[in-house]
XYZ file of C-alpha atoms in Angstrom:
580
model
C 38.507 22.845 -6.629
C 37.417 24.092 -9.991
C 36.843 27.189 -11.770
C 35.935 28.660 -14.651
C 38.880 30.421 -16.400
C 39.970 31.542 -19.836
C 42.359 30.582 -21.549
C 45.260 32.912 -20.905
C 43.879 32.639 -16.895
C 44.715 29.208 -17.390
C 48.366 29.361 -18.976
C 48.683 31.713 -16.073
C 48.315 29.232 -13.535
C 49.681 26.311 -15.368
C 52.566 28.351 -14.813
C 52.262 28.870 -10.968
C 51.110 25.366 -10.354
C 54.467 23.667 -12.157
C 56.547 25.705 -10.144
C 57.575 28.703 -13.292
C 60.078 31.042 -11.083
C 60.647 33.770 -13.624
C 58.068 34.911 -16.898
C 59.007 37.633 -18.926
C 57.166 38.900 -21.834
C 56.135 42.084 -24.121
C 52.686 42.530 -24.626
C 50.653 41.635 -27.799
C 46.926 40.734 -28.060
C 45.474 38.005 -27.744
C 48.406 36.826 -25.441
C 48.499 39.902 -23.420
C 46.488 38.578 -19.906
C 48.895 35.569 -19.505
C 51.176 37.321 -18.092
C 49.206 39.887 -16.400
C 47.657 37.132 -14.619
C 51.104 35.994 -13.916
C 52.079 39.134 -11.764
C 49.347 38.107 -9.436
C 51.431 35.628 -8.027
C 54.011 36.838 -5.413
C 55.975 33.162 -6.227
C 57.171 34.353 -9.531
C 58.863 37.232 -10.876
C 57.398 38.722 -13.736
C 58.122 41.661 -15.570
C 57.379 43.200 -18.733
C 60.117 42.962 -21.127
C 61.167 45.689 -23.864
C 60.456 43.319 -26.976
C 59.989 39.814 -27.253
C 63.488 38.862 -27.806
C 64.871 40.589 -24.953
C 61.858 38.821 -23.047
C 62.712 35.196 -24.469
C 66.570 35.646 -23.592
C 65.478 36.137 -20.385
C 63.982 33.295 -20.355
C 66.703 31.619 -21.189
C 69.026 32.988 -18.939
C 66.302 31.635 -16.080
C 66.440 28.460 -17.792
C 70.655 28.031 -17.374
C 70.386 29.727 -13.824
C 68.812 26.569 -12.978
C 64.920 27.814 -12.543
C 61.862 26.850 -14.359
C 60.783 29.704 -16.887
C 58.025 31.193 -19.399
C 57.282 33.695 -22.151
C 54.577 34.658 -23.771
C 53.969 36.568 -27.014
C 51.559 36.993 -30.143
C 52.117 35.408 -33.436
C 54.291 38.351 -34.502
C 56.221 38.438 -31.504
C 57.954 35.818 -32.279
C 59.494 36.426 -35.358
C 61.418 39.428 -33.319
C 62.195 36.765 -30.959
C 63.105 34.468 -33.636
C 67.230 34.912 -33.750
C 67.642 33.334 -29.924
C 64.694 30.796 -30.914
C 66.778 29.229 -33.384
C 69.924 29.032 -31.180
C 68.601 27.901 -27.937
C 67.247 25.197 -30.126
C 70.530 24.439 -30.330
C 72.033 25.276 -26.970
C 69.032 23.531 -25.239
C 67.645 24.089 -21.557
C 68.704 23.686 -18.291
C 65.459 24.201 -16.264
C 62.239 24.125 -18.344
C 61.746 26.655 -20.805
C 58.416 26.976 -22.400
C 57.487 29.862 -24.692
C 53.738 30.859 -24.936
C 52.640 31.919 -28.692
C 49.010 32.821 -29.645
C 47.799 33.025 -33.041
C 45.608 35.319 -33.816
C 43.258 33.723 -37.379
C 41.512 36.148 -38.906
C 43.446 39.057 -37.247
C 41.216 40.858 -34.827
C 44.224 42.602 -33.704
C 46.797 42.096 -36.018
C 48.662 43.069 -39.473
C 49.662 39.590 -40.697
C 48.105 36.073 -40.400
C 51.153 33.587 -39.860
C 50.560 30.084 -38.738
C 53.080 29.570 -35.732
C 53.519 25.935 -35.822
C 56.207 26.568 -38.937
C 58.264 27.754 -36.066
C 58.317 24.274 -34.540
C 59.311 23.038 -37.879
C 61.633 25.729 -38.784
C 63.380 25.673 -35.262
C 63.142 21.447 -34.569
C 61.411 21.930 -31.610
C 58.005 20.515 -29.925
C 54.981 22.252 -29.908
C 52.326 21.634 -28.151
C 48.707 22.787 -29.067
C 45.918 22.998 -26.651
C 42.231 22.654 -26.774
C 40.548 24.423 -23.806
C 41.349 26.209 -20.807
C 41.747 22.828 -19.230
C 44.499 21.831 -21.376
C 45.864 25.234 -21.414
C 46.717 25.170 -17.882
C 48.124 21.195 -17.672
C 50.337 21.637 -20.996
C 52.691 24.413 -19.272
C 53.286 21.914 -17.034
C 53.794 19.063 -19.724
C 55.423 21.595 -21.565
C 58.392 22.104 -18.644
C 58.829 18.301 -18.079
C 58.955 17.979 -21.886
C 61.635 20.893 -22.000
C 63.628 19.149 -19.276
C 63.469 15.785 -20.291
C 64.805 16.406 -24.065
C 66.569 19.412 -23.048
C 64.843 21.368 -25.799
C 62.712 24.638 -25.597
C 58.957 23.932 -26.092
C 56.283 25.955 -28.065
C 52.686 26.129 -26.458
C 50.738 27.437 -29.373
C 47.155 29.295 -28.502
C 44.904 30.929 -30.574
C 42.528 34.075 -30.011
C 39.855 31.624 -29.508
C 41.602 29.842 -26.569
C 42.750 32.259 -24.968
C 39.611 34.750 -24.287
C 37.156 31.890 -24.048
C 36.491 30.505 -20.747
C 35.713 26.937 -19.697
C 35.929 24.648 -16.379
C 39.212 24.202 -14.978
C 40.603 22.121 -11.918
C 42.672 24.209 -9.537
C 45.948 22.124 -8.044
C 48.450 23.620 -5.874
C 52.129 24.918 -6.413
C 54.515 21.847 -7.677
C 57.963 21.699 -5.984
C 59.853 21.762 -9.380
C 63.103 19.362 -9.654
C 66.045 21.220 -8.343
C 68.999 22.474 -11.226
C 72.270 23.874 -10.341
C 73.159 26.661 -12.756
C 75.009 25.331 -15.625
C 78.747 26.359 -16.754
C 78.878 24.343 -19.717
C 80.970 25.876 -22.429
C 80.187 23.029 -25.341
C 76.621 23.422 -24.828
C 76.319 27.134 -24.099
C 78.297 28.670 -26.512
C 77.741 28.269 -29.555
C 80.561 29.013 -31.677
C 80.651 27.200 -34.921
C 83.133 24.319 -33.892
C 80.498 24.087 -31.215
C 77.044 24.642 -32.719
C 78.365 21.644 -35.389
C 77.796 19.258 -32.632
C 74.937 20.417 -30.653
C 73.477 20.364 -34.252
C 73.664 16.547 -34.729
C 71.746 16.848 -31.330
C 68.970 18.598 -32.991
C 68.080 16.544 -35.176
C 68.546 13.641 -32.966
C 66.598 15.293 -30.335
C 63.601 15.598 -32.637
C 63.688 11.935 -34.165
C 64.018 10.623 -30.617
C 60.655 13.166 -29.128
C 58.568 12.146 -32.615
C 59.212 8.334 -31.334
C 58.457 8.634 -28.094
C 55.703 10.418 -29.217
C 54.351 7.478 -31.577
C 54.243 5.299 -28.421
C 52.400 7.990 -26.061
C 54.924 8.553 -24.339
C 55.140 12.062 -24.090
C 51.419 13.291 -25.758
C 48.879 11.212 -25.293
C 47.675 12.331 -28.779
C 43.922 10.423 -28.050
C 41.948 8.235 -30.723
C 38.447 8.381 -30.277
C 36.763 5.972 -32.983
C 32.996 6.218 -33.720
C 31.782 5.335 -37.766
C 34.752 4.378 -39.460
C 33.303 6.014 -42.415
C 35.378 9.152 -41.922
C 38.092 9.447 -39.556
C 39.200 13.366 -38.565
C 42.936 14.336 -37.877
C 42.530 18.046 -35.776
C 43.986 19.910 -33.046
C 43.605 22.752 -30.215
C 40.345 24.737 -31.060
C 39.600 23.350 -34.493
C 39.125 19.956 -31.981
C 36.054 21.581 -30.509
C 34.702 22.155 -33.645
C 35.061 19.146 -35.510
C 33.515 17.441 -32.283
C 30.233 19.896 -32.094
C 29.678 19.976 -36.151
C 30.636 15.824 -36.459
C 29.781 13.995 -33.316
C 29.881 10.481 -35.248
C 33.100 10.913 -36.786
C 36.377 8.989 -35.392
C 38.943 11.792 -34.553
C 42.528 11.762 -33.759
C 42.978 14.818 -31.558
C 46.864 15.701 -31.948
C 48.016 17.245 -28.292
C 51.647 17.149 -30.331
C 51.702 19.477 -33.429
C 55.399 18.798 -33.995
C 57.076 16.719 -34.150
C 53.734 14.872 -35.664
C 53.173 10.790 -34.005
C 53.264 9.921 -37.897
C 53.063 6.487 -37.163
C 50.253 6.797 -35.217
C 48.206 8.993 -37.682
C 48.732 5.893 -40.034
C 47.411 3.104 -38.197
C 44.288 5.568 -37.680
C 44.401 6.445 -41.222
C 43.635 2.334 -41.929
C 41.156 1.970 -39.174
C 38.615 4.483 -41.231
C 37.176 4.693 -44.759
C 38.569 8.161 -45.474
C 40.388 10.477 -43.869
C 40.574 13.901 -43.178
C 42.613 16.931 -42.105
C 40.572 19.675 -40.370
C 42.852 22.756 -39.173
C 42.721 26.695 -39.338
C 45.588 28.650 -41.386
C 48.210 26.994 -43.430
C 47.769 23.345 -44.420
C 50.533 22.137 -42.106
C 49.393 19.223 -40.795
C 47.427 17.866 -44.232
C 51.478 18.782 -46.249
C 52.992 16.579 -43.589
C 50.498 13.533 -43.806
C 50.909 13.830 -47.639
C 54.794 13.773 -47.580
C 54.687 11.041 -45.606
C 52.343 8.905 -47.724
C 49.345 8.790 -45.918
C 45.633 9.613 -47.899
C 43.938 12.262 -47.199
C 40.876 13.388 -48.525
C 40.221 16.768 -50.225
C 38.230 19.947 -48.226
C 37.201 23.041 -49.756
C 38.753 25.168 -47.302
C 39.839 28.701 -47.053
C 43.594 28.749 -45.740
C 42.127 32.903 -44.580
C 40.415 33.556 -41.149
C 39.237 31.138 -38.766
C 37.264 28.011 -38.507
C 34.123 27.486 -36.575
C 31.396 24.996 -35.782
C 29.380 26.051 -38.616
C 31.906 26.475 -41.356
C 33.569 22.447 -40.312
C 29.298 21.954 -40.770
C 29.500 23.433 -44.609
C 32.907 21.939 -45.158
C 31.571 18.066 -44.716
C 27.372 19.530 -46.219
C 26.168 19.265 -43.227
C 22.887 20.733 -42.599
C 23.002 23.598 -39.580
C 19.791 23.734 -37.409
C 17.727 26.453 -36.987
C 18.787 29.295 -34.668
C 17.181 29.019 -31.180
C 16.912 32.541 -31.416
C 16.957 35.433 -33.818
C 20.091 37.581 -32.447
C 19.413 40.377 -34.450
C 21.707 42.938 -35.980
C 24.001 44.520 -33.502
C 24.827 48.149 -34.245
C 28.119 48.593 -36.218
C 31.106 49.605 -33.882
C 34.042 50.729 -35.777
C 37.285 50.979 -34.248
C 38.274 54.790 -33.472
C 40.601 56.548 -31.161
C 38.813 57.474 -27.821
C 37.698 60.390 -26.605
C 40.127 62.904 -25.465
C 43.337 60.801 -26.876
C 46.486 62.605 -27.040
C 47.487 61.805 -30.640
C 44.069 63.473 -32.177
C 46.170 66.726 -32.437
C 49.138 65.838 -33.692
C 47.404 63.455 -36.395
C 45.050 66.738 -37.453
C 47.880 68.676 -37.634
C 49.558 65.874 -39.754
C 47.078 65.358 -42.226
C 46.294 69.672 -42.382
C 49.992 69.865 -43.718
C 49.472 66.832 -46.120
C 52.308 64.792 -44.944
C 53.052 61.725 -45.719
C 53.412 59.614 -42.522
C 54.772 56.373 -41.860
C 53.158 54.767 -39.239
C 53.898 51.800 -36.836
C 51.856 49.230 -34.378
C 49.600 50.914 -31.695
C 46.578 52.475 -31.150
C 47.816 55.614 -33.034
C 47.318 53.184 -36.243
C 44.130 53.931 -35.893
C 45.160 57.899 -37.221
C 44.713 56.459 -40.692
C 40.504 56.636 -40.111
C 38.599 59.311 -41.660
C 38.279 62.131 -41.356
C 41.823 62.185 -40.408
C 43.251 59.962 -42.928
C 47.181 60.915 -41.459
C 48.647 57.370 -41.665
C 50.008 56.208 -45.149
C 52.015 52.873 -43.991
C 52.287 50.264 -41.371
C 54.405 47.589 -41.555
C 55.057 46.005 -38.439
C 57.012 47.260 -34.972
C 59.691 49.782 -35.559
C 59.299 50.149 -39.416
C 58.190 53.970 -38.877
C 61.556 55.219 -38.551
C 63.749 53.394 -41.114
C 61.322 53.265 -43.810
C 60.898 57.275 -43.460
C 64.975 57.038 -43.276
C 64.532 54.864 -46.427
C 62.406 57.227 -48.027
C 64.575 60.507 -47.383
C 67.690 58.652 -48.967
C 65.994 57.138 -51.825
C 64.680 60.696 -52.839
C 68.218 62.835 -51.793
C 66.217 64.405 -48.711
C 63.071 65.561 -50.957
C 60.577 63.385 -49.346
C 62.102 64.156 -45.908
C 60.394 67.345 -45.745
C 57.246 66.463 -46.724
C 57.196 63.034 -44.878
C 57.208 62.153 -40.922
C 57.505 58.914 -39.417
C 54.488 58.339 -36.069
C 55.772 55.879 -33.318
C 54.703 55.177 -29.903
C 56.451 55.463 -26.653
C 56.149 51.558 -26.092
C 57.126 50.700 -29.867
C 59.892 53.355 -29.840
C 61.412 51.143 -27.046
C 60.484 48.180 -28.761
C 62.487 48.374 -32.097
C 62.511 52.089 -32.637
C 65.465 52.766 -30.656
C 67.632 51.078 -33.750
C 65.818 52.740 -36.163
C 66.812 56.012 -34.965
C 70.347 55.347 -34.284
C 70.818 54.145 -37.607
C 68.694 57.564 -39.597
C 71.170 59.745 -37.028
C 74.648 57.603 -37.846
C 73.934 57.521 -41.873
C 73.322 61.269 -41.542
C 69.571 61.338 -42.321
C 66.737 64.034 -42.088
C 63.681 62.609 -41.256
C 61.216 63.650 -39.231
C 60.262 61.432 -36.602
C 57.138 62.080 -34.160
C 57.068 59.926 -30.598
C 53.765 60.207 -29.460
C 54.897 59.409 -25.624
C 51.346 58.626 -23.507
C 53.675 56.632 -21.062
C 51.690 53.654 -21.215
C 51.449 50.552 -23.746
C 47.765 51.555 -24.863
C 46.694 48.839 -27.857
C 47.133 45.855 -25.183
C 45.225 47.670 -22.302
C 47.741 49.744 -21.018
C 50.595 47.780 -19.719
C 53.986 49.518 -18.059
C 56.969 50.243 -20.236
C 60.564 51.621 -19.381
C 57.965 55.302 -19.899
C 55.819 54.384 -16.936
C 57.446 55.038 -14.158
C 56.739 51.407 -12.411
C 56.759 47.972 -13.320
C 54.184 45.066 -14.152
C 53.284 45.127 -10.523
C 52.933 48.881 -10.185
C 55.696 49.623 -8.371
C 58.618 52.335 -8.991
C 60.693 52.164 -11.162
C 63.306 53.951 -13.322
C 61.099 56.263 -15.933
C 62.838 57.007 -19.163
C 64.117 60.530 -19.396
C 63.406 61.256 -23.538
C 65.123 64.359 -24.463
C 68.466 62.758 -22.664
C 67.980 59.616 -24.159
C 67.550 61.042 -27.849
C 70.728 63.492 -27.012
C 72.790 60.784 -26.087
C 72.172 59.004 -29.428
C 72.893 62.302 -31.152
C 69.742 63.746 -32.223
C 70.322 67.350 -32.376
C 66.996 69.031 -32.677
C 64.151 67.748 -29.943
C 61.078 69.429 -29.133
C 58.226 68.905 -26.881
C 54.777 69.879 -27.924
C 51.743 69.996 -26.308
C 49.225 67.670 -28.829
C 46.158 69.468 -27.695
C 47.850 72.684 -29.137
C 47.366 72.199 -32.701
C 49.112 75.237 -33.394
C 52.045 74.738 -31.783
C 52.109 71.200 -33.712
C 51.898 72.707 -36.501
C 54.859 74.891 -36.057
C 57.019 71.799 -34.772
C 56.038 69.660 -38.209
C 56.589 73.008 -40.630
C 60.015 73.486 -38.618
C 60.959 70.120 -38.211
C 60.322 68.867 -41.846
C 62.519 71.734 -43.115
C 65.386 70.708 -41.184
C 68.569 69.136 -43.196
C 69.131 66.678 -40.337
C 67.271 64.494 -38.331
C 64.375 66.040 -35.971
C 62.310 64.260 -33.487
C 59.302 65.719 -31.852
C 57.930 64.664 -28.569
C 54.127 65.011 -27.506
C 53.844 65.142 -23.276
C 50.347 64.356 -22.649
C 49.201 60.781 -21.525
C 46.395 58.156 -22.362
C 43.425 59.676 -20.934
C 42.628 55.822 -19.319
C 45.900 55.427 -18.211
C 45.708 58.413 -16.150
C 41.860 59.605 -15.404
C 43.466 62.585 -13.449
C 44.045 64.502 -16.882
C 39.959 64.379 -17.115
C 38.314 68.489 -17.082
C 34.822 69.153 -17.347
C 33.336 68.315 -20.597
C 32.812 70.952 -23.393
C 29.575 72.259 -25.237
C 28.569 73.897 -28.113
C 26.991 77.313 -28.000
C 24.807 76.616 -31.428
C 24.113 80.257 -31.579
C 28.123 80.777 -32.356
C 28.382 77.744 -34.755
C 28.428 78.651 -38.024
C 28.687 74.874 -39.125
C 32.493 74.784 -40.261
C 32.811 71.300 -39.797
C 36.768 72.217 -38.475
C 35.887 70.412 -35.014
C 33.861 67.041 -36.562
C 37.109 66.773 -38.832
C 38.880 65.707 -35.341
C 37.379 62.572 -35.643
C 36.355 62.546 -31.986
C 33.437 60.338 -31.394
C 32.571 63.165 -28.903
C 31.429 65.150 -31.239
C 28.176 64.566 -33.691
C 26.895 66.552 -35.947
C 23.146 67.535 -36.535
C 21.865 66.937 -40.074
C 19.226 69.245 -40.198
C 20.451 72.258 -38.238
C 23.886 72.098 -39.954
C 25.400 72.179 -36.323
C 28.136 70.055 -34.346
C 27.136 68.695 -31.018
C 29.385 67.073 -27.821
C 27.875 64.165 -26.454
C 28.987 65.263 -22.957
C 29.015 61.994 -21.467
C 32.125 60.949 -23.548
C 33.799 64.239 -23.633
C 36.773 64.420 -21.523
C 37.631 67.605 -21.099
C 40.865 67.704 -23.302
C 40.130 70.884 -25.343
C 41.298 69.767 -28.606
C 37.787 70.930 -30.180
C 37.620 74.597 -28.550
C 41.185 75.364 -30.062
C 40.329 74.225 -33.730
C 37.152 76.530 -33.323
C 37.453 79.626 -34.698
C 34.088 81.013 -33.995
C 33.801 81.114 -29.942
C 31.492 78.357 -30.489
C 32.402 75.653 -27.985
C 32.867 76.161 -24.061
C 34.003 74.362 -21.065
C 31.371 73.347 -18.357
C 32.176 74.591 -14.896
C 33.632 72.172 -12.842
């Protein structure tokens, strides 16, 4: 049976068909659906892990119990889970251990543009790199007998092309994995210096012995497909599709291996064609290796930023693109905002009234830096909130404390935040730090967290209780505010901020999609009351509009939610609640 199936779909049920007993993973776009997917199987236990390291030692800890396991994670994911990445390299696998990382060129959701197959260089393991949802779905599977037969973790690398485009798939059924006996194997396991020494020499044999095997096809097929030996194209995963679409008449060597690289094959298809190139997206990774190992390759113009496509391999090589079937148009503009009704509107307009400096963190709540609220002044990546507003109030002896706060999720905060705070609290710190606690993961499409009160499949579970959790890590001052009450947020952040020790201030309302309950009647504006402040459009809310030549606001009352953020800004009785 076939069907048609994206990408992440695919990993999914590459995962269910070679018999994967246990994924864990922590959301991050474009990997996000994998494992989503994944919980729709009642044959494996998923879960959604607290960051990507805890996530990849579990993993691991599937992987020595003796059952076939999986993670998945973005680009950036995996340098949090890089510290047991470079040790299990070491320790090796028991059961097949395959860790899912998508890249995300051009960063449609993203803060940083990082080419993942360094990893598989940086950690001497193999990475495999697929091309369509096809492949997608066999290489988990390739992937685990890989893992097993080296005893060596595997990288599947995607992209954000991969995994949300959809092509043709054949369905198989469930594998009956081979059967391993939990290991108790102190030389291998742990990996104490005397021990890590050996395993080691291992390593590096491990990796000479996969890059042979894969020279004779043995473990990749790595396919040649010669046409005009005039040029002769070395590509992989997406970029594949590409070169194939924009240079039908070229010979290609499409690498299913990324690393270790078949070098030995590359150079006997190196001499079978006039020149040769190196067509990838990112870093030059592949082209650096062929070059270090001696093998031509000929010069492209290419931009190591954003991603490639049919048309720019087409301008690369001057070749002519036809005309468009069609004219498509020009789509309207749609620039990324916070939704209607969201719960961190208030808190952010309450931010930026004071003038604060805040130091923000990786979520939807990034998206406070926007006009007209402009109440976001850094983002680094996840957890940084908290120590760099630590760093700040030591650097300046507690003077930018008070006019500083640091914004963090509920899903981040358990992420890295956690050791962020404990640290500002034990080095006797006084910053300000503001969990905006919607009880959902909300970037990634709202996925459960230790907030939620279930698990991946919905079910109960144990829900974080916040103020005990901050007192037991010795925060003394905790408050709860209500972030539709701008008032009362302004109060907390004036209090707060003036405090000589750390404060943190908790907002108690959730995502409006995560819970459509919350939704009221939408609100209206009585024009004959509007003066034309402006105080509600400075909200941001794309609710609210404002008419040009009547120097009015007005709520678009299909998208208002009912959350009352506008009628408590508005000083003038000017906007009111629809009856139910």
């Amino acid at each position: 049976m076939k069907e048609v199936l994206s990408g992440n779909e695919a990993i999914a049920r590459g995962a269910y068909e070679a018999g994967v007993m246990v994924v864990s993973s922590y959301p991050g776009t474009p990997s996000t659906e994998i494992t989503q997917h994944v919980a729709e199987y009642e044959q494996i236990y998923s879960e959604w892990s607290t960051n990507e390291k805890v996530s990849l030692e579990v993993a691991i800890g599937s992987s020595l119990a003796g059952k076939r396991a999986m993670t998945c994670m973005k680009h950036v994911g995996l340098n949090v889970a890089a510290d047991p990445l470079m040790t299990v390299s070491y320790t090796g696998v028991n059961a097949g251990l395959v860790i899912v990382v998508a890249d995300d060129p051009n960063m449609f959701s993203s803060q940083n543009e990082q080419d993942s197959r360094h990893y598989a260089r940086f950690a001497k393991i193999p990475m495999l790199e697929p091309a369509d949802s096809q492949e997608a779905k066999d290489f988990i599977a390739r992937g685990l007998e890989l893992s097993e037969k080296f005893s060596t973790p595997v990288l599947v690398r995607s992209c954000t092309r991969l995994s949300h485009s959809k092509s043709v798939v054949q369905i198989k059924p469930r594998h009956t994995p081979p059967i391993f006996e939990p290991e108790n194997d102190i030389k291998k396991w742990v990996m104490v210096p005397a021990n890590a020494r050996q395993r080691h020499k291992f390593v590096e044999k491990r990796l000479e012995k996969i890059a042979r095997c894969a020279d004779e096809g043995k473990v990749c097929m790595n396919p040649v497909e010669m046409n005009s030996e005039e040029i002769g194209i070395v590509c992989a995963g997406v970029t594949y599709q590409y070169v194939k679409e924009a240079l039908p008449e070229a010979s290609v060597l499409k690498l299913e291996m990324v690393w270790p690289l078949p070098m030995e094959k590359i150079k006997r298809f190196a001499e079978k064609v006039d020149k040769l190139y190196v067509v990838e997206e990112l870093d030059p990774f592949l082209e650096t290796e062929l070059k270090a190992a001696g093998v031509e390759v000929q010069p492209l113009e290419r931009d190591i930023c954003g991603e490639l496509s049919t048309d720019r391999v087409k301008e690369l090589f001057g070749t002519e693109s036809p005309e468009p079937a069609f004219d498509p148009g020009v789509l309207p503009a749609r620039p990324p905002n916070m939704c209607p009704g969201c719960s961190h509107r208030g808190v952010f307009y309450a931010i930026s009234k004071l003038k604060l400096f805040a130091a923000g963190d990786i979520g939807c709540y990034t998206l406070g830096l926007l006009p007209p609220l402009n109440a976001i002044n850094s983002t680094v990546c996840m957890g940084a909130s908290i120590p760099m507003a630590h760093g700040m109030d030591r650097a300046t002896e507690g003077e930018l404390a008070k006019k500083s706060v640091a914004v963090i999720g509920d899903s981040t905060f358990f992420h890295t935040g956690l050791p962020g705070l404990l640290n500002s609290v034990y080095n006797s710190g006084c910053s300000t730090v503001v969990i905006l606690d919607n009880r959902i993961t909300g970037m990634t499409g709202h996925q459960q967290n230790p907030g939620s009160g279930c698990n991946i499949k919905g079910e109960p579970a144990p829900q974080v209780n916040f103020p005990a959790l901050l007192k037991a890590m010795g925060v003394n001052n905790i408050r709860t505010v209500d972030p539709f009450n701008v008032e009362d947020c302004l109060d907390a952040l004036k209090e707060e901020t003036a405090k000589d020790e750390v404060s943190v201030i908790l907002t108690n309302r959730p995502c409006i999609f995560a819970d459509r309950s919350v939704m009221k009647p939408p609100f209206y504006v009585d024009e004959d009351n509007c003066c034309g402040c402006t105080a509600c459009t400075r909200l941001g809310c794309p609710a609210i509009l404002w008419k040009k030549d009547e120097k009015k606001a007005f709520i678009d009352e299909t998208l208002c939610t009912g959350c009352e953020l506008c009628s408590n800004v508005c000083r003038f009785d000017a906007i009111h609640q629809r009856e139910s």
